[in-house]
N, CA and C atoms as an extended XYZ file, in Angstrom:
216
Properties=species:S:1:pos:R:3:atomname:S:1:resname:S:1:resid:I:1 pbc="F F F"
N       -28.213       31.152     -104.648 N   UNK     1
C       -28.664       32.034     -103.569 CA  UNK     1
C       -27.747       31.861     -102.360 C   UNK     1
N       -27.311       32.964     -101.818 N   UNK     2
C       -26.470       32.907     -100.626 CA  UNK     2
C       -27.355       32.730      -99.400 C   UNK     2
N       -26.965       31.818      -98.545 N   UNK     3
C       -27.698       31.624      -97.304 CA  UNK     3
C       -26.920       32.248      -96.160 C   UNK     3
N       -27.637       32.572      -95.122 N   UNK     4
C       -27.023       33.185      -93.951 CA  UNK     4
C       -26.563       32.079      -93.007 C   UNK     4
N       -25.310       32.146      -92.595 N   UNK     5
C       -24.730       31.114      -91.733 CA  UNK     5
C       -25.303       31.194      -90.322 C   UNK     5
N       -25.198       30.088      -89.558 N   UNK     6
C       -25.638       30.133      -88.153 CA  UNK     6
C       -24.945       31.256      -87.374 C   UNK     6
N       -23.661       31.467      -87.635 N   UNK     7
C       -22.933       32.559      -86.986 CA  UNK     7
C       -23.539       33.896      -87.404 C   UNK     7
N       -23.885       34.003      -88.677 N   UNK     8
C       -24.512       35.214      -89.191 CA  UNK     8
C       -25.862       35.468      -88.552 C   UNK     8
N       -26.613       34.396      -88.291 N   UNK     9
C       -27.911       34.538      -87.619 CA  UNK     9
C       -27.730       35.124      -86.219 C   UNK     9
N       -26.714       34.673      -85.508 N   UNK    10
C       -26.441       35.217      -84.171 CA  UNK    10
C       -26.093       36.705      -84.272 C   UNK    10
N       -25.294       37.045      -85.284 N   UNK    11
C       -24.915       38.436      -85.512 CA  UNK    11
C       -26.161       39.288      -85.767 C   UNK    11
N       -27.066       38.785      -86.592 N   UNK    12
C       -28.303       39.509      -86.896 CA  UNK    12
C       -29.170       39.663      -85.653 C   UNK    12
N       -29.228       38.617      -84.829 N   UNK    13
C       -30.013       38.694      -83.592 CA  UNK    13
C       -29.500       39.833      -82.717 C   UNK    13
N       -28.190       39.939      -82.587 N   UNK    14
C       -27.596       41.009      -81.772 CA  UNK    14
C       -27.950       42.372      -82.351 C   UNK    14
N       -27.835       42.509      -83.677 N   UNK    15
C       -28.175       43.789      -84.320 CA  UNK    15
C       -29.625       44.171      -84.033 C   UNK    15
N       -30.516       43.204      -84.138 N   UNK    16
C       -31.943       43.476      -83.936 CA  UNK    16
C       -32.238       43.812      -82.480 C   UNK    16
N       -31.572       43.145      -81.559 N   UNK    17
C       -31.760       43.444      -80.134 CA  UNK    17
C       -31.264       44.860      -79.833 C   UNK    17
N       -30.110       45.206      -80.406 N   UNK    18
C       -29.533       46.531      -80.156 CA  UNK    18
C       -30.289       47.643      -80.874 C   UNK    18
N       -30.858       47.318      -82.041 N   UNK    19
C       -31.569       48.321      -82.856 CA  UNK    19
C       -32.900       47.725      -83.312 C   UNK    19
N       -33.901       47.697      -82.430 N   UNK    20
C       -35.170       47.033      -82.754 CA  UNK    20
C       -35.873       47.570      -84.000 C   UNK    20
N       -35.584       48.807      -84.396 N   UNK    21
C       -36.256       49.380      -85.561 CA  UNK    21
C       -35.444       49.268      -86.849 C   UNK    21
N       -34.343       48.498      -86.813 N   UNK    22
C       -33.488       48.359      -87.995 CA  UNK    22
C       -34.287       47.733      -89.145 C   UNK    22
N       -34.048       48.227      -90.357 N   UNK    23
C       -34.783       47.727      -91.524 CA  UNK    23
C       -34.075       46.514      -92.135 C   UNK    23
N       -34.808       45.799      -92.980 N   UNK    24
C       -34.208       44.661      -93.686 CA  UNK    24
C       -33.050       45.133      -94.552 C   UNK    24
N       -33.206       46.288      -95.189 N   UNK    25
C       -32.141       46.828      -96.040 CA  UNK    25
C       -30.893       47.136      -95.207 C   UNK    25
N       -31.091       47.698      -94.012 N   UNK    26
C       -29.951       47.981      -93.124 CA  UNK    26
C       -29.305       46.687      -92.651 C   UNK    26
N       -30.113       45.679      -92.365 N   UNK    27
C       -29.559       44.381      -91.966 CA  UNK    27
C       -28.737       43.775      -93.100 C   UNK    27
N       -29.228       43.888      -94.331 N   UNK    28
C       -28.481       43.374      -95.487 CA  UNK    28
C       -27.132       44.072      -95.587 C   UNK    28
N       -27.143       45.396      -95.401 N   UNK    29
C       -25.903       46.176      -95.485 CA  UNK    29
C       -24.922       45.751      -94.384 C   UNK    29
N       -25.417       45.663      -93.157 N   UNK    30
C       -24.555       45.277      -92.030 CA  UNK    30
C       -23.998       43.862      -92.223 C   UNK    30
N       -24.830       42.966      -92.726 N   UNK    31
C       -24.383       41.583      -92.963 CA  UNK    31
C       -23.292       41.570      -94.036 C   UNK    31
N       -23.495       42.344      -95.084 N   UNK    32
C       -22.486       42.432      -96.151 CA  UNK    32
C       -21.171       42.995      -95.612 C   UNK    32
N       -21.268       44.040      -94.777 N   UNK    33
C       -20.063       44.639      -94.193 CA  UNK    33
C       -19.311       43.622      -93.327 C   UNK    33
N       -20.056       42.820      -92.590 N   UNK    34
C       -19.434       41.872      -91.656 CA  UNK    34
C       -18.916       40.612      -92.345 C   UNK    34
N       -19.672       40.114      -93.334 N   UNK    35
C       -19.347       38.800      -93.914 CA  UNK    35
C       -18.962       38.846      -95.386 C   UNK    35
N       -19.081       40.006      -96.025 N   UNK    36
C       -18.734       40.106      -97.435 CA  UNK    36
C       -19.695       39.359      -98.341 C   UNK    36
N       -20.898       39.094      -97.853 N   UNK    37
C       -21.893       38.349      -98.619 CA  UNK    37
C       -23.131       39.223      -98.770 C   UNK    37
N       -23.630       39.312     -100.000 N   UNK    38
C       -24.863       40.054     -100.247 CA  UNK    38
C       -26.005       39.056     -100.354 C   UNK    38
N       -27.039       39.256      -99.549 N   UNK    39
C       -28.219       38.396      -99.614 CA  UNK    39
C       -29.409       39.236     -100.060 C   UNK    39
N       -30.412       38.579     -100.627 N   UNK    40
C       -31.597       39.293     -101.099 CA  UNK    40
C       -32.470       39.720      -99.920 C   UNK    40
N       -33.358       40.672     -100.203 N   UNK    41
C       -34.335       41.106      -99.183 CA  UNK    41
C       -35.154       39.889      -98.745 C   UNK    41
N       -35.532       39.034      -99.697 N   UNK    42
C       -36.325       37.837      -99.379 CA  UNK    42
C       -35.601       36.903      -98.427 C   UNK    42
N       -34.302       36.680      -98.687 N   UNK    43
C       -33.504       35.823      -97.805 CA  UNK    43
C       -33.429       36.429      -96.411 C   UNK    43
N       -33.195       37.736      -96.343 N   UNK    44
C       -33.099       38.389      -95.043 CA  UNK    44
C       -34.445       38.321      -94.322 C   UNK    44
N       -35.538       38.564      -95.049 N   UNK    45
C       -36.871       38.501      -94.463 CA  UNK    45
C       -37.157       37.102      -93.913 C   UNK    45
N       -36.839       36.080      -94.691 N   UNK    46
C       -37.053       34.699      -94.236 CA  UNK    46
C       -36.216       34.369      -93.020 C   UNK    46
N       -34.984       34.875      -92.990 N   UNK    47
C       -34.103       34.633      -91.848 CA  UNK    47
C       -34.672       35.290      -90.595 C   UNK    47
N       -35.126       36.527      -90.745 N   UNK    48
C       -35.694       37.239      -89.601 CA  UNK    48
C       -36.938       36.493      -89.085 C   UNK    48
N       -37.781       36.013      -90.009 N   UNK    49
C       -38.965       35.249      -89.603 CA  UNK    49
C       -38.544       33.978      -88.868 C   UNK    49
N       -37.519       33.329      -89.387 N   UNK    50
C       -36.997       32.107      -88.767 CA  UNK    50
C       -36.509       32.399      -87.350 C   UNK    50
N       -35.927       33.573      -87.162 N   UNK    51
C       -35.429       33.959      -85.846 CA  UNK    51
C       -36.563       34.455      -84.943 C   UNK    51
N       -37.782       34.446      -85.499 N   UNK    52
C       -38.991       34.857      -84.767 CA  UNK    52
C       -38.957       36.305      -84.298 C   UNK    52
N       -38.410       37.169      -85.138 N   UNK    53
C       -38.434       38.589      -84.834 CA  UNK    53
C       -39.528       39.245      -85.639 C   UNK    53
N       -40.174       40.208      -85.055 N   UNK    54
C       -41.204       40.954      -85.747 CA  UNK    54
C       -40.689       42.357      -86.046 C   UNK    54
N       -40.995       42.838      -87.214 N   UNK    55
C       -40.573       44.181      -87.577 CA  UNK    55
C       -41.633       45.225      -87.270 C   UNK    55
N       -42.698       44.813      -86.601 N   UNK    56
C       -43.714       45.787      -86.208 CA  UNK    56
C       -43.192       46.536      -84.991 C   UNK    56
N       -43.329       47.839      -85.014 N   UNK    57
C       -42.871       48.643      -83.881 CA  UNK    57
C       -43.888       48.529      -82.760 C   UNK    57
N       -43.446       48.079      -81.617 N   UNK    58
C       -44.321       47.944      -80.463 CA  UNK    58
C       -43.766       48.777      -79.327 C   UNK    58
N       -44.538       49.749      -78.852 N   UNK    59
C       -44.041       50.524      -77.712 CA  UNK    59
C       -43.962       49.644      -76.466 C   UNK    59
N       -42.960       49.880      -75.668 N   UNK    60
C       -42.822       49.112      -74.436 CA  UNK    60
C       -43.662       49.759      -73.347 C   UNK    60
N       -44.521       48.984      -72.696 N   UNK    61
C       -45.333       49.564      -71.624 CA  UNK    61
C       -44.452       49.979      -70.446 C   UNK    61
N       -44.826       51.039      -69.787 N   UNK    62
C       -44.088       51.484      -68.607 CA  UNK    62
C       -44.549       50.641      -67.430 C   UNK    62
N       -43.626       49.991      -66.724 N   UNK    63
C       -44.024       49.160      -65.573 CA  UNK    63
C       -44.793       49.993      -64.548 C   UNK    63
N       -45.781       49.389      -63.927 N   UNK    64
C       -46.622       50.082      -62.943 CA  UNK    64
C       -45.779       50.699      -61.826 C   UNK    64
N       -44.675       50.045      -61.465 N   UNK    65
C       -43.844       50.541      -60.375 CA  UNK    65
C       -43.276       51.926      -60.682 C   UNK    65
N       -43.126       52.264      -61.971 N   UNK    66
C       -42.598       53.568      -62.345 CA  UNK    66
C       -43.647       54.657      -62.204 C   UNK    66
N       -44.917       54.256      -62.156 N   UNK    67
C       -46.000       55.237      -62.066 CA  UNK    67
C       -46.426       55.506      -60.631 C   UNK    67
N       -45.951       54.692      -59.715 N   UNK    68
C       -46.372       54.848      -58.330 CA  UNK    68
C       -45.614       56.000      -57.665 C   UNK    68
N       -46.308       56.707      -56.824 N   UNK    69
C       -45.680       57.793      -56.073 CA  UNK    69
C       -45.089       57.180      -54.806 C   UNK    69
N       -43.828       57.476      -54.580 N   UNK    70
C       -43.188       56.954      -53.354 CA  UNK    70
C       -43.714       57.694      -52.139 C   UNK    70
N       -44.058       56.943      -51.126 N   UNK    71
C       -44.587       57.574      -49.904 CA  UNK    71
C       -43.620       57.373      -48.768 C   UNK    71
N       -43.388       58.433      -47.993 N   UNK    72
C       -42.446       58.343      -46.869 CA  UNK    72
C       -43.189       58.157      -45.567 C   UNK    72
């Protein structure tokens, strides 16, 4: 089984930050393109869990300051 290197983990973190909705399959593809290594969905899933990322889509709340009407 191929494991993801520490450098690869950093690369995956950046991908996830830039594309929060990226799928495990897309991460596998991007990792293969970057490192020439194919990892299983299970390995990628475990790595993502290890990095403490969640694949659940969570809408970002709008800060209250954006809802306030500016008064002159």
